[in-house]
Every structure is written in C-alpha cells, then in structure tokens.
Amino acid sequence: MVSALHRALFRDLWHLRGQVTAAALVTACGIAAFVTMLSAYRSIERARDAYYADYRFADAFAQLQRAPMALGAALARIPGVTEVDRRIVEDVSLHVPGLLEPATGRLISLPADPSTGLNRLFLREGRWPKPGPSDEIVASETFARADHLAPGSRIGAILNGRWKELRIVGLVLSPEYVYEVAPGMIFPDNRRFGVLWMDREALAGAFGMKGAFNDLALRTATAASLEEVTAAVDRLLEPYGGLRAYGRADQPSNRFLSDELSEIGVHATYVPAIFLGVSAFLIYMLLARLVATERGQIALLKSFGYSNARIGVHFAEFALAIVALGSLGGIALGAYFGAGLVRVYHDYFHFPALPFVLSGSVVAEAALIAFGSALVAASTTVRLAVRLPPAEALRPEPPKTYRRGRWETIGAFRRIGPAGRVALRNIARRPWRATMSVIGIAAAVATVVVGRYAFDAVDELVVTHFQTVQREDAIVNLRSAGGAAAVGALARLPGVLRVEPFRSVPVEIAFAHRRKRTVLLGIPGAGTLHRLVDAQRRPIAVPPAGLVLTRKLAEMLGARPGDRVQIVQLDGKRLRFEEPIVRLSDEPLGVAGYMDFRALSHALRDAGTVSGALLQIDAARREDLFRALERTPRIAGVTIRAAALQTIQEVMDRSFILMTAVMTVFASVLVVGVVYNSARIALSERGNELASLRVLGFQRGEVTFLLLGEQVLLTLVAIPVGLGIGSGLCRLLVPVFDRELFRLPYLLTPRTYAFAALATLASSAVSGLLVAFRIDRLDLIAVLKTRE
Amino acid sequence: MNPSKETTPATPPSAVLVGRDVSKVYRLGDVEVHALRGVSLALQAGEFVVLLGASGSGKSTLLNILGGLDVPSGGEVLYRDHVLTTATDRELTRYRREHVGFVFQFFNLLPSLTALENVELVTEIASNPLPAADVLGRVGLTDRLHHFPAQLSGGEQQRVAIARALAKRPDILLCDEPTGSLDYPTGKIVLEVLERANRELGTLTVVITHNAAIAAMADRVIRISSGEIVDVRHNAARARPEDLSW
C-alpha cells in the first residue's frame, strides 16, 4: 500500500520530470565518472597483482657487464633474497619484414624449463623454443601483432655482429613488459621495439656468454629491506660492472603502470566531486522551489497533524529519489565506460587478461557519496519546510520585493534595456543562487579545459623536444664503445648528411647525502643535433667544462648551479670524479647530466671513445640507409625520429578525441543541468508575468529574452571564471605531471579556451531553447485569473 | 427588445469590434461545456461597455475571444475589416500588441521593474506610444514612478497596469474584473481612472464584472447568462464612478 504522501512524491517527481532528469543526469555523470575511474583503477590493480604474483614478477633488478654464474650462490645468500634469476639480456638491431626502418629487439635468455625462474612468460600462442642451440624465439605478443608477425614468421637480427635469421615459434607476455617501451622512451612504439626470448644456451652461444650472466632479477622476502638488499647486491656486482640495483618502483614498465594508476586516482577524486557538488546545488534549488510552491500543501499537512519529521522525510525523499535515479544511471554508465576505459588501457598495458571488474565496494562507495551529497542538499530546504508555521504557510508567498541596487545609479545602467534590468535585478535579489549557478557553469568550462590540458601540454612537449632538443633524424647506438673509426664508417653510409658522436655513460651522481642513478651524456659543444634548452625553450650551449643537469635531476639531488657533485662511473673503469654544476637545462623528457664530449672523454680518460652517433639524413635515401644500418655489425639499435614522432601523434590523437568527447559530453550535462534547471525555476517563478506580457502582445522571442536574460548573463560571467578555474586546476596538475620521465609544461592553447567557451555557450543555448519552447505552452487565459 | 434578434447587425462604420454568432465549446473531460452560444454584438469606437454576468456565464470567454487570446468554435469576430477568427497566432499577437490594452484582475506587473519601467516595457515596442511618465501622471502616480510593485498598494498597482495598457494608445481596452481584488475606495479610484481615460482618449473600453453597480457608469450594459446575451441596456447618461456604490 503506497501512502498518500508517497503518491504525492511520485506526482511531484513526474510533474518536475524535466528538472528531476537534469539533476539526475548531473548526479549520474558524477557517479559515472567515479565508477568509471575507480573500477578501471581496481580492475587494473587486480589484474596487475594477480599477474605479478602468478608469473613471479621480480622485486629487484640489476644490470651488469658480465659475471660468472657461480656468483649466484653468493647472491642467494644475501639476507632477504629468496630467489635469484641470472639472465642474459642483449639489445640488437632487427630487420622486420614489411618495416621500412630498422627495429630494436631486446633478447632475453629463457631457462630450459620456461615455467621456472622469475618474470615467467605467459604463452599466448604457439610453443616454447626447443632447448639448446637453435634459431627459435618467442616474441612479445604486442610487438608481433603490431608487425603482423605470427608463429612461423622470420625476422633478421644482428647477433654480436653476425646476421642471423630468427624464427618465431610462440607469442608471449611478460610481467616485466606490461608497458613495452624502448629504453628512454615514454610512448610505446611496438612496431619498432620488441622483446624476444631465446633459449639460454643459444643466446649464450651467440654472445659468448657461456657460464655467465649480465642481468639479474631477485625475489625478496616481504619483510626484507629493499635498500639493504640492493646495497648488498651492488657490493657483489661491483667487480663485474654492475650498474646500481633497483626495486620495482624504478622498473620502467611497473613505474609507468603505477604512474598511470595514480593519475587515474587523481582524476577519480576531483571530477566526481565537481559533478556531485553541482548536483547537490541543483537538488537544493529544486527543493527550495518545491517547498515554495507547496507552502499551502505543507500547511495543510501540518494542520492534518502530520509531524514535522514526516514532512522533512517527505522532502528528503524527493532528493534521495533524484539521487537514486542518478546513481542507478551513473553506475550503469560507469560500468559501461569503465569497461571501455579498461579496453583502452589494455591497448597500452599488456596483461594475459584484463577483465573489467565492477566490485560491490565501488558501487557501495558511489551510492554512499551520492546519497551523502543529496542529504547535504536537502538539509537546508527541509529545515525551511519544517520550520514553516502552518498559519503562515496557508497564506500565499509574500510578493517578491526588489530594490534598486546602488549600481543602478551608474550612468551605463540607464542605457540597459528592460530585459537587462530584469536580469540584473533578479541576480541582485538572489546573489547566492546566481553565484552557485556561475560556479556550476564555470565547473563545466573548467572540466573541458582540464580535459584538454594534458594534450595541449604533451603537444608542446613533443614539439619542444623534437624540434628544439632532439633534432637528429636517427640515433645509432653502438654495441660497445667504439672510436673515431666507427663515426667515420657511419659518415660513409648512403644518405648520411651529418654525424655527431655522443658518449653515454651510466653514472651515479651524488650530492650531500642524496644520490641518483642516471646517464651522463657527452655531446659536442658545437653540435646542432642535440641541444639543451632553458625554461623558455631557448637553446643553451654546453659549456666547455663542468656539468649541465636537467632541472628535475638537480631538484632530486637538492643541488644548484655552483655546487660540486660526485660522479661514479657505473660501467668500464668505474672512475670517480667531481664536477661543478654550471647550469640547468629544461628539456621536457627524461633527466640526464650533460658534458662537453671532449671534457667527458677527458674525465673518463678514454679520448675518442663514442657510444653512438646522431645522424642527419637525406630523406630521399632513407631506405638505402636503413638497409645498410640493419646489416652493419656493432649497431645495437637505431631510433628513427620521424617514426617515434608518428607513433606519439597516433597515440595522442586517439586518446585526445576520446577524452575531449567524454569531457565535453560531461561538461554539457553540467551546463544543461544548471541552465535548464535555473531557467525552469525562473519560468515557474515568473510564468505569470511572462504570460501577461504575451497577452499584452509581446512576441515569443521578446518574452524568451526576458526569461533567459539572467541565464545568458550568468553564462557569460561563468565562462571567463571557468577558464580561470580550469587554468588554475591545470596549474595544480603541473606538479602531478612533474616526473622524472617527463614534465608537462603549464600550457593551454587559445584553441582550448575557445573550445571550452563555445561548447559551454552551445549547451547553454540548447538548454535555454528547451525551456523557451515551454513559453508557447503558457496558458494565457489562466493568467488573467491567477494570483501570483 | 429581444437581444437575440440583434444577431446580424448592419455594421456601422464606427464599429471597432464585431462578433457574429460566436460560440465556444470546451471539452472538460467527457463533458462538453457550451461557454458561448451564438453571441452577436458590435462595439463602437469610444464606447464604455460593461459586460455583466455571474461567474461561469461566459463573459470571460467572450472577452478572451475579443482580445485575440482564444478562438471561437463557431461564428466570426472582426476587428475593423480584419477577421480575427482565421488569424494565425502571430497575427493575433500583433493585434494584441498594436490595438488592445489589457487590464487584469491581479495586475500582473513585472515585480523586478519599477512603475515607470513597467510602462516603458510596453511603450518601447509600440509604434506611437504616449510618454510613459505622462500616462502615469494621468492615473495619478506622478510621485510613484520609481517604486517597485511590491512598494505599491493594490490600487496603485492596478493604476500602473492601466497606464501600461493605455500607453500604447490602444483602440480597445479590455478589463477583466479590474476592481475584483481591490477594496471599495480603491476600486472606485480605479474606475475613475478608467472612465477618464475613456472620455479623454476615446478608447473603446470593455469592462467585465459581476458587480451590477458598476453598470451605471457604462454607455451600454450587456448582460450575459449561460453563454447568451440576455439583455442589452443603453444608459441615457453615464453615472460618475464616485456616485456609484456597492
């Protein structure tokens, strides 16, 4: 049996269905945003944890030059170490059929029984390579699919200077390469970088590594201190050219994944907060109007003996009904979007399976938040209804009083037409409501701005990096440091216009008690292919002596120009030396230390040694050059700038369109929610006066203008406010994106501002028109007889 | 004289509004309500007409149809040589805008505009209006120009509404129970204003009321009952509003 009050509740909801829908939609967006992001977050987290556990992802990692397998026993004795996996890892240049440019492959040794050891592989397709020397490999599924390779495909590789054809027999995934990206890159280029696994014996044979290893993975006990373990590992590996050991936090793939998760976490808080805030405001407005129009009914109910509490509950139920509708829609929408988001992430983060899981706890949290915001919204108005003394409530609402503001004495005001005056006085009469409307619309504008910020910034970052900093057409890395002859050989290759050698040394830089593992790059002072830039993106010269540090690296070390830092060479002679920081550079990608090529050679006492070279090439002869490079021994890898740029652009475009679309739809819902509801309430409050104007011969357009003037004004005020809030939020996001891997600049393009403003204007206009149609339905005859 | 015999009157040249055999049928749920049953009348320029009838007699329906707010189910309404019965919504809006002034029972002023601004709202869209302040002067509100409706008494609000209706120099002034929500002395003041405006501006004025006392101030009194004209009376002399009592 439905009580009479509940029937009244349903009737009110039905009667106000337009506004109820608008408020419910805004709630739905907030809940959808929350559910989408949180469920994607938890789904990915769950898949990651399961993957890491089932496939025994290592806890610590180290690279070294070469150590005997026998060292394994000593490593296993380190307190806290529970399992040791000694591997061979070699980067090689690949020739992939159908690919113009040379690709880089990372070859990793596979134990005779692939179901043992750490970082075990998930075999998606095909079989494992036969144990013992053979040309069989398994390839990462990601790489294989990008290059249309399958079991049975063959690719060419230069193994230790010798050309060899490798046969793919299986496709696999590794917990170590969930995010499969070439060293030093932030965007995956799966066509040109791939991880391959080869039987240990075969790989050792090809690289002369029998009985030795050059890569270490460790499992540690849960209670073990990572710092103590890595320190012990470093001590043991030091004689064998060990680079510093590191934990999962610095493992590239895992790090990208955690960064991405924390980013989702950030968005999962403020986006729903904006929407639920606005929805609370809309529900408040709706309820306030409802209480005003139902004064008589409230009084009647009270005079019948309904308790204040019952009446309070009645109006609270109205708010809860809206939120319940919104939550249901939001959870459904969130589940849909969440599954979509997880699919998008599955394109970048490669798990054996990444199922979308909508957990009960996410749903419960969403519902709790939504209902909480509804109760906050309802509390004030419900109090109002409860406090209304029955006798007073039976009298009609007192006439609306208006006052001339002091601002009306200003000359300009006299020239404002009646519509403008009506709008301004309505705003002045309810400044709080107007402010909230402005905030609501501004939030929408800000949402669009923030949604596009990352793309504006990455665009600028890419442009800066690839036009100002990294200007070479190709980077060639040599397998082992070579001399001037190697550079000369590169210069003689077809299509090479310019060659600039570089020296790249893994180092640890220490200042005071802080130390940081990084790369020290020696580049020619007069070089033009790799340039350093200052904060304004202007090129700066590499000083003939001393050190230039990436600003982020200096911050991490707590060092400033003028400070002297200690440098430990981590490979080769493991020299220790000291250099002064001469200045800081502001390249947006990665961190490094820079020295003049000759100064670095001098410090390392190996004049003339080069790690590789930057090439400027003749585009017309690209193919000849690429073929030649593929077959040049001693080359560990080639990175082609154009290809890298294209990949970044593709990744960006795809997610940009999706993100902009979702954010714009969400923002439009916000605008429509605020403007439509405000206009409907204005129509309900002022319907009589507008109908009388229609009786007096005002045309629809004129009446519409009088009705919507206020919303037009508020929208116009809200747009700059929203642009301001949006850019402020982006400023807040800058530290979130200030990472070692890349630093997003604070930058918003005029296009983003214009887009946000226009999208808001458009949705505002649409909502206004939706209400304007109702002006046609004003009952002109009834108005003659109705009292305000 | 049998008023229903007055059906097709030969339209005199001075007739502003003519209704011929006007009928109106509403459907209220399953019930058909015959609000007007073949009403014919001709209203002359400068006339002061009182439409007298009880609640539900059809007088408001007739006023709405004459004012271009409603269309009859049968018959024809002419404004001068324009047929209102076949006019589009847009044409009816123009008719109201240019030729008709309305005065409502509940004033219906814009609360956010002052007295002067309420009148200006109309004069700004009229082609040949009277100065807003002058019209407010005519209704005795010279010193209340800048007051908002909430700061005015009911009678003052109604006088603003009359000024608003007159300011565009309408041919027809239609007043629906103009004193209905006012007390006795205030109601009289409002009637005086209407009477003077009719006399000085020569506007055809139609007042509908259920208050028979008001009838004495009219040139012609048309009594309506159950959707039909049951009586038409010409007053030899119009009584002055201050002499009325009810």
Coordinates of C-alpha atoms in Angstrom, one line a residue, chain A residues 20-241:
Chain A
V20 CA 14.5 16.0 -12.0
T21 CA 16.0 14.4 -15.1
A22 CA 18.6 17.2 -15.4
A23 CA 19.6 16.9 -11.8
A24 CA 19.7 13.1 -12.0
L25 CA 21.8 13.4 -15.1
V26 CA 24.4 15.5 -13.4
T27 CA 24.4 13.1 -10.5
A28 CA 24.7 10.3 -13.0
C29 CA 27.8 11.9 -14.6
G30 CA 29.5 12.3 -11.2
I31 CA 28.7 8.8 -10.2
A32 CA 29.7 7.5 -13.7
A33 CA 33.0 9.4 -13.5
F34 CA 33.6 7.9 -10.1
V35 CA 32.6 4.4 -11.1
T36 CA 34.4 4.5 -14.4
M37 CA 37.7 5.6 -13.0
L38 CA 37.7 3.7 -9.7
S39 CA 36.5 0.5 -11.3
A40 CA 39.1 0.8 -14.0
Y41 CA 41.7 1.5 -11.3
R42 CA 40.7 -1.5 -9.3
S43 CA 40.4 -3.8 -12.4
I44 CA 43.9 -2.9 -13.5
E45 CA 45.3 -3.1 -10.0
R46 CA 43.7 -6.5 -9.6
A47 CA 45.0 -7.8 -12.9
R48 CA 48.5 -6.5 -12.1
D49 CA 48.6 -8.0 -8.7
A50 CA 47.5 -11.4 -9.9
Y51 CA 49.9 -11.2 -12.9
Y52 CA 52.8 -10.2 -10.8
A53 CA 52.1 -13.0 -8.2
D54 CA 51.3 -15.8 -10.7
Y55 CA 54.2 -15.0 -13.0
R56 CA 56.6 -14.2 -10.2
F57 CA 57.5 -10.7 -11.1
A58 CA 60.9 -9.9 -9.5
D59 CA 61.2 -7.5 -6.6
A60 CA 64.7 -6.2 -7.5
F61 CA 66.7 -5.8 -10.7
A62 CA 70.3 -5.1 -11.7
Q63 CA 72.2 -4.9 -14.9
L64 CA 75.9 -5.7 -15.1
Q65 CA 78.7 -6.2 -17.6
R66 CA 79.3 -9.9 -17.1
A67 CA 79.6 -12.2 -14.1
P68 CA 80.1 -15.9 -13.7
M69 CA 77.0 -18.0 -13.0
A70 CA 78.8 -19.1 -9.8
L71 CA 78.1 -15.7 -8.3
G72 CA 74.5 -16.8 -7.9
A73 CA 75.3 -18.7 -4.7
A74 CA 76.6 -15.5 -3.1
L75 CA 73.7 -13.5 -4.3
A76 CA 71.3 -16.1 -2.9
R77 CA 72.9 -15.8 0.5
I78 CA 72.1 -12.1 0.8
P79 CA 69.7 -11.8 3.7
G80 CA 66.2 -11.2 2.5
V81 CA 66.8 -12.7 -1.0
T82 CA 64.6 -15.7 -1.6
E83 CA 65.2 -16.3 -5.3
V84 CA 67.9 -15.4 -7.8
D85 CA 67.4 -15.4 -11.6
R86 CA 70.6 -14.8 -13.6
R87 CA 69.9 -13.8 -17.2
I88 CA 71.5 -12.6 -20.4
V89 CA 69.9 -9.5 -21.9
E90 CA 71.1 -8.1 -25.2
D91 CA 69.7 -5.3 -27.4
V92 CA 70.0 -6.0 -31.1
S93 CA 69.2 -4.4 -34.3
L94 CA 66.3 -6.2 -36.2
H95 CA 65.1 -6.4 -39.7
V96 CA 61.4 -6.9 -39.6
P97 CA 59.7 -7.9 -42.9
G98 CA 57.4 -5.1 -44.1
L99 CA 59.0 -2.5 -41.9
L100 CA 61.0 0.3 -43.6
E101 CA 63.1 1.3 -40.6
P102 CA 65.4 -0.9 -38.6
A103 CA 63.8 -2.1 -35.3
T104 CA 65.4 -2.7 -32.0
G105 CA 65.0 -6.0 -30.3
R106 CA 65.7 -6.9 -26.7
L107 CA 66.8 -10.5 -26.5
I108 CA 66.4 -12.2 -23.1
S109 CA 67.5 -15.6 -22.1
L110 CA 64.9 -18.3 -21.4
P111 CA 65.6 -21.1 -19.0
A112 CA 65.4 -24.7 -20.3
D113 CA 62.2 -25.0 -18.5
P114 CA 60.3 -21.8 -19.1
S115 CA 58.0 -22.5 -16.2
T116 CA 60.8 -21.8 -13.7
G117 CA 62.6 -18.7 -12.7
L118 CA 61.3 -15.2 -12.2
N119 CA 59.4 -12.9 -14.6
R120 CA 57.8 -16.0 -16.2
L121 CA 56.2 -15.7 -19.5
F122 CA 52.6 -16.2 -20.4
L123 CA 52.4 -18.3 -23.6
R124 CA 49.6 -16.8 -25.7
E125 CA 50.1 -18.7 -28.9
G126 CA 52.5 -21.3 -30.4
R127 CA 55.0 -23.2 -28.3
W128 CA 58.3 -22.7 -26.4
P129 CA 61.6 -22.8 -28.3
K130 CA 63.4 -26.1 -28.3
P131 CA 66.1 -26.2 -25.6
G132 CA 69.6 -26.0 -26.9
P133 CA 71.1 -24.0 -29.8
S134 CA 68.5 -23.2 -32.4
D135 CA 67.1 -20.2 -34.2
E136 CA 63.8 -20.4 -32.4
I137 CA 62.5 -17.5 -30.3
V138 CA 59.3 -16.4 -28.7
A139 CA 58.3 -12.8 -29.3
S140 CA 56.2 -10.4 -27.2
E141 CA 52.7 -10.6 -28.5
T142 CA 52.5 -6.8 -28.6
F143 CA 55.4 -6.5 -30.9
A144 CA 54.4 -9.4 -33.1
R145 CA 50.8 -8.2 -33.5
A146 CA 52.0 -4.6 -34.3
D147 CA 54.2 -6.0 -37.1
H148 CA 51.8 -8.7 -38.2
L149 CA 54.1 -11.5 -37.1
A150 CA 52.9 -14.9 -36.0
P151 CA 54.4 -18.2 -35.1
G152 CA 56.3 -19.2 -38.2
S153 CA 57.4 -15.7 -39.1
R154 CA 61.1 -15.0 -39.5
I155 CA 62.9 -11.8 -38.6
G156 CA 66.5 -10.8 -39.2
A157 CA 68.9 -9.8 -36.4
I158 CA 72.5 -9.0 -35.9
L159 CA 73.7 -11.1 -33.0
N160 CA 77.1 -10.0 -31.8
G161 CA 78.0 -8.7 -35.3
R162 CA 76.6 -11.7 -37.2
W163 CA 73.5 -11.6 -39.3
K164 CA 71.1 -14.4 -38.2
E165 CA 67.6 -15.3 -39.1
L166 CA 65.3 -16.0 -36.1
R167 CA 62.1 -18.0 -36.3
I168 CA 59.2 -17.0 -34.1
V169 CA 57.6 -20.2 -32.6
G170 CA 55.4 -18.6 -30.0
L171 CA 53.9 -15.3 -28.8
V172 CA 54.2 -14.4 -25.1
L173 CA 53.6 -11.7 -22.5
S174 CA 55.9 -10.9 -19.6
P175 CA 55.1 -9.1 -16.3
E176 CA 58.4 -7.2 -16.9
Y177 CA 57.0 -5.6 -20.1
V178 CA 53.4 -4.9 -19.2
Y179 CA 54.2 -1.5 -20.7
E180 CA 56.5 -2.3 -23.6
V181 CA 58.6 0.7 -24.3
A182 CA 62.1 1.1 -25.7
P183 CA 64.7 2.3 -23.1
G184 CA 64.4 6.1 -22.6
M185 CA 61.1 6.4 -24.5
I186 CA 57.8 7.3 -22.9
F187 CA 55.4 6.3 -25.6
P188 CA 55.4 2.7 -26.9
D189 CA 56.4 2.1 -30.5
N190 CA 55.5 -1.6 -30.7
R191 CA 56.4 -1.8 -34.4
R192 CA 60.0 -0.7 -33.8
F193 CA 60.7 -2.1 -30.4
G194 CA 60.0 -5.6 -29.3
V195 CA 61.2 -8.1 -26.6
L196 CA 62.3 -11.6 -27.7
W197 CA 63.2 -14.6 -25.7
M198 CA 65.7 -17.2 -26.8
D199 CA 66.9 -20.4 -25.2
R200 CA 69.6 -19.5 -22.7
E201 CA 72.1 -21.8 -24.2
A202 CA 71.5 -20.5 -27.7
L203 CA 71.8 -16.9 -26.6
A204 CA 74.9 -17.5 -24.5
G205 CA 76.5 -19.1 -27.5
A206 CA 75.7 -16.2 -29.8
F207 CA 77.1 -13.6 -27.4
G208 CA 80.0 -15.5 -25.9
M209 CA 78.3 -15.6 -22.5
K210 CA 78.6 -19.3 -21.7
G211 CA 78.6 -19.7 -17.9
A212 CA 78.0 -16.0 -17.4
F213 CA 75.1 -13.6 -16.9
N214 CA 74.6 -9.8 -17.3
D215 CA 71.2 -9.2 -15.9
L216 CA 69.8 -10.1 -12.5
A217 CA 66.3 -10.4 -11.1
L218 CA 65.6 -11.1 -7.5
R219 CA 62.7 -12.1 -5.3
T220 CA 62.9 -10.8 -1.7
A221 CA 61.1 -11.8 1.5
T222 CA 58.2 -9.5 2.3
A223 CA 60.0 -8.2 5.4
A224 CA 63.3 -7.6 3.6
S225 CA 64.6 -4.0 3.3
L226 CA 65.0 -3.2 -0.4
E227 CA 67.7 -0.7 0.4
E228 CA 69.8 -3.3 2.3
V229 CA 69.3 -5.9 -0.4
T230 CA 70.3 -3.6 -3.3
A231 CA 73.3 -2.3 -1.3
A232 CA 74.5 -5.9 -0.8
V233 CA 73.8 -6.7 -4.5
D234 CA 75.8 -3.6 -5.6
R235 CA 78.7 -4.7 -3.4
L236 CA 78.7 -8.2 -5.0
L237 CA 78.3 -6.9 -8.6
E238 CA 80.8 -4.1 -8.3
P239 CA 83.7 -6.1 -9.7
Y240 CA 81.5 -7.3 -12.6
G241 CA 80.5 -4.0 -13.9

